[in-house]
mmCIF file with all atom_site columns, C-alpha atoms in Angstrom:
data_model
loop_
_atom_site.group_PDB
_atom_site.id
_atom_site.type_symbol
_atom_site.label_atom_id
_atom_site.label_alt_id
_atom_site.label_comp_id
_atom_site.label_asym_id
_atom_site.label_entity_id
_atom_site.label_seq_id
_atom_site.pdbx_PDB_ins_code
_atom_site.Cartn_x
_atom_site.Cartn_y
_atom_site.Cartn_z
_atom_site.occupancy
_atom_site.B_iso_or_equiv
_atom_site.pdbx_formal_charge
_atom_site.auth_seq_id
_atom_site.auth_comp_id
_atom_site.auth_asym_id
_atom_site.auth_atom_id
_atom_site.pdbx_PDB_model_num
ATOM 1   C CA . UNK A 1 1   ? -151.212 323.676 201.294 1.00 51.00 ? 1130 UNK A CA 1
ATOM 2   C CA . UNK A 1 2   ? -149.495 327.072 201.759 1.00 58.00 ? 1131 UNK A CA 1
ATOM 3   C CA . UNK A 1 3   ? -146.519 327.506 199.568 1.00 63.00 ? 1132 UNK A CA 1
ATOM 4   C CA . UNK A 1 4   ? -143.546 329.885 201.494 1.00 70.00 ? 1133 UNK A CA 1
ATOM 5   C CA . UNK A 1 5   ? -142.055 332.000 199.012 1.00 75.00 ? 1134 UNK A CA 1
ATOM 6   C CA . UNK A 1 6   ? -138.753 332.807 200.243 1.00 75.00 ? 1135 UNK A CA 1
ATOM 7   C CA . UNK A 1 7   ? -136.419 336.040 198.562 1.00 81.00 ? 1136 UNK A CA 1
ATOM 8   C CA . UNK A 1 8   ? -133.185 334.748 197.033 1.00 79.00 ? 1137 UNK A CA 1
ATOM 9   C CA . UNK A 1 9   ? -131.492 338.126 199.023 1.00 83.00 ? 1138 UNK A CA 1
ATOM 10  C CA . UNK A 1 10  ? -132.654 337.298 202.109 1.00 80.00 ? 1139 UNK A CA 1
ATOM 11  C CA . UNK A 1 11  ? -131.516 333.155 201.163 1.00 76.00 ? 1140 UNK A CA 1
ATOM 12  C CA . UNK A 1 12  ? -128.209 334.449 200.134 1.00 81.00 ? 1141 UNK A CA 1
ATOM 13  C CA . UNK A 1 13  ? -127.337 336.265 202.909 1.00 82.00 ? 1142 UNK A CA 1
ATOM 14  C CA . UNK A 1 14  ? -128.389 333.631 205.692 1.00 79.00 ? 1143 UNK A CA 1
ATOM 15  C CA . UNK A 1 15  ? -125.922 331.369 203.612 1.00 79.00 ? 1144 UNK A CA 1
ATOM 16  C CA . UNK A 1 16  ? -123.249 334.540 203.605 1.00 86.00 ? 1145 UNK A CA 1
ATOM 17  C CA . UNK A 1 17  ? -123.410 334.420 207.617 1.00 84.00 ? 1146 UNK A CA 1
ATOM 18  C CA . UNK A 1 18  ? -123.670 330.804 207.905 1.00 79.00 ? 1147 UNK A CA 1
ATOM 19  C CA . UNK A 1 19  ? -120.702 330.510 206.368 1.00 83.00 ? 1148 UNK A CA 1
ATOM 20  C CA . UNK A 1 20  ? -118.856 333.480 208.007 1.00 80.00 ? 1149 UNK A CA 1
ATOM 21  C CA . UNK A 1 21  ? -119.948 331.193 211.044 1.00 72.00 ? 1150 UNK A CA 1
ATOM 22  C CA . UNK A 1 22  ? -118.177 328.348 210.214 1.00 74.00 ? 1151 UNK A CA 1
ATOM 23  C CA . UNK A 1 23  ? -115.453 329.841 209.187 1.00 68.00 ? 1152 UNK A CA 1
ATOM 24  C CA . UNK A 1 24  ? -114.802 331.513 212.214 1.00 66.00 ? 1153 UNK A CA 1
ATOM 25  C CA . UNK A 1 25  ? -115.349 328.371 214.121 1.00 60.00 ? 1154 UNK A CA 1
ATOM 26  C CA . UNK A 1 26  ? -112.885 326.412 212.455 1.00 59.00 ? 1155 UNK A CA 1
ATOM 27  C CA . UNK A 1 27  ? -110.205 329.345 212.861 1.00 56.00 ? 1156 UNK A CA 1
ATOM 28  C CA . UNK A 1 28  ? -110.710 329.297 216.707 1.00 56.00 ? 1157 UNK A CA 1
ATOM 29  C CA . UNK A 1 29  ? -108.115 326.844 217.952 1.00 58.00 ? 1158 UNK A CA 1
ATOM 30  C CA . UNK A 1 30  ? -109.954 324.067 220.502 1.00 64.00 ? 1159 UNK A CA 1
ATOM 31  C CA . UNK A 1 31  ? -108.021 323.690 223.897 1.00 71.00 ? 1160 UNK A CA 1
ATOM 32  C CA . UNK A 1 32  ? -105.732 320.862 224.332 1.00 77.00 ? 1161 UNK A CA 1
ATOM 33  C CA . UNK A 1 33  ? -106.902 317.966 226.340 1.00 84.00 ? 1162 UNK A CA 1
ATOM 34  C CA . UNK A 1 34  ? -105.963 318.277 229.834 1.00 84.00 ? 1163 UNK A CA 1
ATOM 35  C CA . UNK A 1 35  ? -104.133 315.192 230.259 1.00 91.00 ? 1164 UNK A CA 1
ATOM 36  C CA . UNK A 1 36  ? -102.171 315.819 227.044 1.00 89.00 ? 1165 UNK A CA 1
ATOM 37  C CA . UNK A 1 37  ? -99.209  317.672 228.767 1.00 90.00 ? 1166 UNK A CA 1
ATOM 38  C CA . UNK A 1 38  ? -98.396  315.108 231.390 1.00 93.00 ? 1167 UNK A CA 1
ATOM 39  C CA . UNK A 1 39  ? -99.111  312.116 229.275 1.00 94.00 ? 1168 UNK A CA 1
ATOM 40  C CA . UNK A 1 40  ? -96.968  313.202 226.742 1.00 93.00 ? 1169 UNK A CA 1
ATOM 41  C CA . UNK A 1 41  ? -93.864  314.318 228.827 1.00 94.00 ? 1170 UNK A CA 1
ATOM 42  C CA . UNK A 1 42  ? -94.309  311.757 231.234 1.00 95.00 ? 1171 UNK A CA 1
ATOM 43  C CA . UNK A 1 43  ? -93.748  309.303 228.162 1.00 96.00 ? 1172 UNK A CA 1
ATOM 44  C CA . UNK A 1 44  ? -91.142  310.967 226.963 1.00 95.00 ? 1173 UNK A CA 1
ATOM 45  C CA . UNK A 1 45  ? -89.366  310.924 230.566 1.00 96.00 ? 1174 UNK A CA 1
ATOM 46  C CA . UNK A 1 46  ? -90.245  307.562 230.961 1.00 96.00 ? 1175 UNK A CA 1
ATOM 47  C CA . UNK A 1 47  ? -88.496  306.316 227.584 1.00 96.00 ? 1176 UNK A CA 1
ATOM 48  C CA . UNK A 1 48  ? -84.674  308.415 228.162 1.00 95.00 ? 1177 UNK A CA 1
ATOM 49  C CA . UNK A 1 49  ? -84.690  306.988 232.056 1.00 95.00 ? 1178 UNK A CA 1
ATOM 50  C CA . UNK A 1 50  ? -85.289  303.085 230.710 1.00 95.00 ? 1179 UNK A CA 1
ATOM 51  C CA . UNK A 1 51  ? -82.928  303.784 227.952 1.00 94.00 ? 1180 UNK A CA 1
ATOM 52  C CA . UNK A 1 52  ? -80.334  305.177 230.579 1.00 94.00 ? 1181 UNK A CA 1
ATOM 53  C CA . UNK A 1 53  ? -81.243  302.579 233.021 1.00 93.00 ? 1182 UNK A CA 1
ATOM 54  C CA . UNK A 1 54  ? -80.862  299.899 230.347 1.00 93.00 ? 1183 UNK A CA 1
ATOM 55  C CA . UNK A 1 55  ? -77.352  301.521 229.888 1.00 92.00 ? 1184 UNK A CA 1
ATOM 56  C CA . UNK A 1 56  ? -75.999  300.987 233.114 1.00 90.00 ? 1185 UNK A CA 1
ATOM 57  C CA . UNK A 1 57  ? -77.055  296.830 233.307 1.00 87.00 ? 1186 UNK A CA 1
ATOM 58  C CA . UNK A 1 58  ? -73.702  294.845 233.019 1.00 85.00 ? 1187 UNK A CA 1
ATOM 59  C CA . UNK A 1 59  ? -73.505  293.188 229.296 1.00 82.00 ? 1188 UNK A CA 1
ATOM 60  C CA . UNK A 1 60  ? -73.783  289.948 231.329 1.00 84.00 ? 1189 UNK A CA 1
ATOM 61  C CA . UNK A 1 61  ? -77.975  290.961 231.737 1.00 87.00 ? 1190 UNK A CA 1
ATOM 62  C CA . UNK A 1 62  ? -78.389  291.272 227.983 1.00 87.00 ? 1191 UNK A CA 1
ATOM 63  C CA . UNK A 1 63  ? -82.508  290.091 228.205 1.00 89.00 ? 1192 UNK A CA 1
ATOM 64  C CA . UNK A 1 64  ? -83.572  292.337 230.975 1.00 89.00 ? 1193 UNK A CA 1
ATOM 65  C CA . UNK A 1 65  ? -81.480  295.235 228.925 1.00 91.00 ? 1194 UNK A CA 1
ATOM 66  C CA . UNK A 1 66  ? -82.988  294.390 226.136 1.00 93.00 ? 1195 UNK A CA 1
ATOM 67  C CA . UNK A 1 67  ? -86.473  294.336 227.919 1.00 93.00 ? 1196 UNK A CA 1
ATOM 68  C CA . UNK A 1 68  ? -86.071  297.540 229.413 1.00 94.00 ? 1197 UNK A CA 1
ATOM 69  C CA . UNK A 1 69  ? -84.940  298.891 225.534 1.00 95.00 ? 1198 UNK A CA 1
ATOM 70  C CA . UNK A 1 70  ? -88.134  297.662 224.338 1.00 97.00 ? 1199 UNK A CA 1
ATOM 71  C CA . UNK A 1 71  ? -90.183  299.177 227.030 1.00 97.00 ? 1200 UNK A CA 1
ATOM 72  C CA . UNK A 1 72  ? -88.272  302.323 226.163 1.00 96.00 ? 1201 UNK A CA 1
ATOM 73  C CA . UNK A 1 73  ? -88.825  302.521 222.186 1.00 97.00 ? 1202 UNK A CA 1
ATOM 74  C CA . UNK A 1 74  ? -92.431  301.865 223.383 1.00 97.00 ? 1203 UNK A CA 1
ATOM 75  C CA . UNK A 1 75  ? -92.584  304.644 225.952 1.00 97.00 ? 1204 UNK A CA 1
ATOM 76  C CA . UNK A 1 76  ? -91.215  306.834 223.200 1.00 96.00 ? 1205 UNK A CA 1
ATOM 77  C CA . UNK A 1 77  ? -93.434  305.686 220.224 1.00 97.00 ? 1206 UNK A CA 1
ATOM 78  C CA . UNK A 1 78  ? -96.416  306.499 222.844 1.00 96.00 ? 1207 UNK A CA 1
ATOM 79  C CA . UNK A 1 79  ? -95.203  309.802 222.623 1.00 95.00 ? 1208 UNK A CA 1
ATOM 80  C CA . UNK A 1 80  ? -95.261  310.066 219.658 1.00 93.00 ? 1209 UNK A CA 1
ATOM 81  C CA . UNK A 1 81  ? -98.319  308.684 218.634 1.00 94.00 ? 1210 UNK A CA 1
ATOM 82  C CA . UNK A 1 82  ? -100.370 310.844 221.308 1.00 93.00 ? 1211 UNK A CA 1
ATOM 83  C CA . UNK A 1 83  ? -98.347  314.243 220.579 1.00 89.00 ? 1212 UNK A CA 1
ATOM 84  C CA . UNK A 1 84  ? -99.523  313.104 216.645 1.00 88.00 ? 1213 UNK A CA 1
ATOM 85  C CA . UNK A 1 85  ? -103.067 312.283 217.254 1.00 87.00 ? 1214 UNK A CA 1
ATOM 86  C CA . UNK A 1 86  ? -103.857 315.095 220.024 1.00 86.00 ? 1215 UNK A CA 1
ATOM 87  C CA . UNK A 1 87  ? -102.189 318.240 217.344 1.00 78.00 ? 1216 UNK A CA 1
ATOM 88  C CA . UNK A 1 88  ? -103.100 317.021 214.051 1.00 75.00 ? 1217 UNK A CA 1
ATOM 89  C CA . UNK A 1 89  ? -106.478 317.172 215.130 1.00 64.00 ? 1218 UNK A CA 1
ATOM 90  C CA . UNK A 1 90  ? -109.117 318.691 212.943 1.00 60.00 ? 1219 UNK A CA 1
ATOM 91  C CA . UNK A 1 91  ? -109.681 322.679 213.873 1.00 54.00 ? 1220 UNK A CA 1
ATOM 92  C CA . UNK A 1 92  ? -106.102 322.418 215.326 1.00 50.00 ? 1221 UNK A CA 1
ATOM 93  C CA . UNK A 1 93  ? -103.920 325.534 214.798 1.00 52.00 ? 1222 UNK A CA 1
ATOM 94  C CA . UNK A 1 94  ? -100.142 323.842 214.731 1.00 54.00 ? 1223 UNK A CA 1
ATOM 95  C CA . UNK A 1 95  ? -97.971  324.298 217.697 1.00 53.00 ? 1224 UNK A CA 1
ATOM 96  C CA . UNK A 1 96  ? -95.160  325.902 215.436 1.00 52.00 ? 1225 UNK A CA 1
ATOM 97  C CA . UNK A 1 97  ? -96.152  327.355 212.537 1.00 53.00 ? 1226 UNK A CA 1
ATOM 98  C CA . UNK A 1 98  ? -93.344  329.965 211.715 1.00 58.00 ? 1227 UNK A CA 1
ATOM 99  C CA . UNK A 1 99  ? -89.708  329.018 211.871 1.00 62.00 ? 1228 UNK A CA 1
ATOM 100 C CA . UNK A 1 100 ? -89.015  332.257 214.162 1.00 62.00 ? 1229 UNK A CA 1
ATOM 101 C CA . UNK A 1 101 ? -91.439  330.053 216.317 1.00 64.00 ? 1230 UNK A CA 1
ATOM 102 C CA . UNK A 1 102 ? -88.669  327.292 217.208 1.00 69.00 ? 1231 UNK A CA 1
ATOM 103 C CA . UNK A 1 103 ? -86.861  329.833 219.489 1.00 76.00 ? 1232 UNK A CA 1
ATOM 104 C CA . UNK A 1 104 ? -89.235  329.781 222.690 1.00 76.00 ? 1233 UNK A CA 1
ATOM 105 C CA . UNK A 1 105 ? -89.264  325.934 222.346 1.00 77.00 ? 1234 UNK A CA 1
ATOM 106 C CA . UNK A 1 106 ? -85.463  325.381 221.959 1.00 82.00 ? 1235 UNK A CA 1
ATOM 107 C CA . UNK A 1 107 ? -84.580  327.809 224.677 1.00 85.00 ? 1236 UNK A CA 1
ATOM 108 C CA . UNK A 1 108 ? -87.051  326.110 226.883 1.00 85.00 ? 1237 UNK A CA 1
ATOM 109 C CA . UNK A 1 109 ? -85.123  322.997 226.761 1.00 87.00 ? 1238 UNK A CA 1
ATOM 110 C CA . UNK A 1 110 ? -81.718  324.118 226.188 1.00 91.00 ? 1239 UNK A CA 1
ATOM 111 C CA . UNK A 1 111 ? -81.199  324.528 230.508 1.00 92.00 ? 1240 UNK A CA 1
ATOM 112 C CA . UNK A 1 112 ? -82.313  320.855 230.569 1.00 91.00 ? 1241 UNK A CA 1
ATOM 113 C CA . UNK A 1 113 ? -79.503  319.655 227.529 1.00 92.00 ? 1242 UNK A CA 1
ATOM 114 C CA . UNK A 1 114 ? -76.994  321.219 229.391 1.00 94.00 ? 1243 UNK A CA 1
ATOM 115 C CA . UNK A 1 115 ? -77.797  319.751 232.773 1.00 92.00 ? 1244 UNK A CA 1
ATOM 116 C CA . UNK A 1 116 ? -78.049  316.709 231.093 1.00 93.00 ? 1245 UNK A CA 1
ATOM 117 C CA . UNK A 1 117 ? -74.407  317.296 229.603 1.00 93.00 ? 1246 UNK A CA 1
ATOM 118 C CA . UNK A 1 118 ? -73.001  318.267 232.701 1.00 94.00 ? 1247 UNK A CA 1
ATOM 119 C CA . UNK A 1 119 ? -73.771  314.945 234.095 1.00 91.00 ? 1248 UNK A CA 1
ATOM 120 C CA . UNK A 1 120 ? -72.647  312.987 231.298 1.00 92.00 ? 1249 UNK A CA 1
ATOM 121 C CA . UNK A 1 121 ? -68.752  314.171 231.776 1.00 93.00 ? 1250 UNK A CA 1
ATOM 122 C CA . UNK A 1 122 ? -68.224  312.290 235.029 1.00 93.00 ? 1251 UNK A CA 1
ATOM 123 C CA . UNK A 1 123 ? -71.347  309.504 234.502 1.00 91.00 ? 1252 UNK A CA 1
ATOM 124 C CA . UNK A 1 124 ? -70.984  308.555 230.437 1.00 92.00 ? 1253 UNK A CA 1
ATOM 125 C CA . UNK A 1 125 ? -74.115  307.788 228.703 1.00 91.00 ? 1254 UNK A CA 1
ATOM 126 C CA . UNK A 1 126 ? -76.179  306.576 231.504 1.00 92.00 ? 1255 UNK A CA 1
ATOM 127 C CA . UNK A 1 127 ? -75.652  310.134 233.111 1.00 93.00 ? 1256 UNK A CA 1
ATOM 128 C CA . UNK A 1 128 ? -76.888  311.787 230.410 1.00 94.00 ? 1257 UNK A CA 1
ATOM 129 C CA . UNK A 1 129 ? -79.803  309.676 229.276 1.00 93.00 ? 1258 UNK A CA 1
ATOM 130 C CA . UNK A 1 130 ? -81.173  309.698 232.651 1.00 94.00 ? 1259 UNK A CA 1
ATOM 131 C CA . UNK A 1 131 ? -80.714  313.026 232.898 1.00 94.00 ? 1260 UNK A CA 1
ATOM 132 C CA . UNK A 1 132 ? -82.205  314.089 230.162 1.00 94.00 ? 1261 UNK A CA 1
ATOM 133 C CA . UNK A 1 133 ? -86.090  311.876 230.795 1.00 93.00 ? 1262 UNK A CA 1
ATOM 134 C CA . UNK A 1 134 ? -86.874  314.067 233.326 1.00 94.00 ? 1263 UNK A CA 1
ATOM 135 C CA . UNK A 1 135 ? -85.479  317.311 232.666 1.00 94.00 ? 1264 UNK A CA 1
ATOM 136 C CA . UNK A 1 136 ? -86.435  317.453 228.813 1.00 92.00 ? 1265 UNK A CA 1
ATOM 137 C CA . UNK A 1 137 ? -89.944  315.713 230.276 1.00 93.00 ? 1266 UNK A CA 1
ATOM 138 C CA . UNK A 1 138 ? -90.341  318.801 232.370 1.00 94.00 ? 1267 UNK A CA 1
ATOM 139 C CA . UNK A 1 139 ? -89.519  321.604 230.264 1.00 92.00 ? 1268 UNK A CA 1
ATOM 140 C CA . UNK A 1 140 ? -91.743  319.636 227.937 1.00 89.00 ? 1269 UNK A CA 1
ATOM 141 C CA . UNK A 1 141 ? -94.307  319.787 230.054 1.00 92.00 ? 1270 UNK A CA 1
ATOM 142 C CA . UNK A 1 142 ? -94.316  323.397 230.985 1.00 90.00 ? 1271 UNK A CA 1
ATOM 143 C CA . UNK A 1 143 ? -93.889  324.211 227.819 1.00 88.00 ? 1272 UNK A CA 1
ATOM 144 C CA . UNK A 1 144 ? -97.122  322.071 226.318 1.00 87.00 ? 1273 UNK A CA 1
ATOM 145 C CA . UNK A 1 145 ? -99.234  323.659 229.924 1.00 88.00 ? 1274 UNK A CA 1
ATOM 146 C CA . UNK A 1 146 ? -98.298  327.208 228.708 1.00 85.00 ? 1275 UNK A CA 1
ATOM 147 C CA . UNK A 1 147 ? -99.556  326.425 224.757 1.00 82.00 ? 1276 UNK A CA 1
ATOM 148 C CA . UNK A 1 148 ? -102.859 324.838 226.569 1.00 80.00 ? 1277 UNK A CA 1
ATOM 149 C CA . UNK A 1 149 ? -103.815 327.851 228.384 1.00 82.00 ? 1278 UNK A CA 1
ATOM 150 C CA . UNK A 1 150 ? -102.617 330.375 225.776 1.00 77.00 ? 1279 UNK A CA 1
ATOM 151 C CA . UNK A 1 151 ? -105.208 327.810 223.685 1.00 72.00 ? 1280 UNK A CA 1
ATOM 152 C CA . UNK A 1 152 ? -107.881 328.037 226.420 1.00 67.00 ? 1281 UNK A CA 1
ATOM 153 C CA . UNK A 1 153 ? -107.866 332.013 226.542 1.00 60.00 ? 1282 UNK A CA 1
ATOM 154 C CA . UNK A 1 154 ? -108.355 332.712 223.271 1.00 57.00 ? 1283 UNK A CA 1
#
């Protein structure tokens, strides 16, 4: 039997790169999932426009309000659950890392709060709520398409 005889140097430094390797591996951020961005603003639309249509159901339909409530705090723990699971995924860089980071989103959405404000002044609550499902979903969504292919190029 032949015995291989192997120099601790040469050992040492195919362990230095392998682990130069991984590191750089796990520093790369992966892509988002493609249907990430619409499932997750889409659920978050979907909650705010059953929660505003639940609004606007006279107190005499309590059940079907409270149905479409229900179907709303599900819509929006969806969301939540899917925006957890998809970005606290291992070799994940966070969305927001910095505070100075917070800017881009909140301006994003800031169009789409005051839109939504508008029309709560002459339609109350309902206005606003189903106001803001799509136009928060939207600006949600652009903003979560951008972060994908910034993601993707790099």
């Amino acid at each position: 039997m032949a015995a291989h005889h192997v120099d601790p140097a040469d050992a040492l430094a195919a362990l230095r790169t392998a682990r130069r390797a991984r590191a750089r591996a796990a520093a790369r951020p992966r892509p988002l999932p493609g249907w990430y961005p619409a499932t997750a603003a889409g659920l978050f639309a979907l909650g705010f426009v059953l929660f505003g249509l639940s609004v606007l159901l006279p107190e005499r339909l309590w059940l079907p309000a409270a149905g479409l409530q229900l179907a709303a705090a599900a819509a929006l723990i969806g969301h939540v659950v899917v925006s957890h699971r998809v970005e606290h995924r291992p070799g994940l860089v966070p969305a927001l890392p910095r505070p100075a980071a917070w800017f881009p989103a909140a301006a994003a959405h800031l169009p789409a709060l005051a839109v939504s404000g508008a029309l709560a002044l002459p339609y109350g609550l309902a206005g606003f709520l189903l106001a803001l499902g799509p136009t928060c979903g939207l600006a949600h969504l652009l903003l979560l398409r951008r972060k994908r292919a910034r993601a993707g190029a790099e």
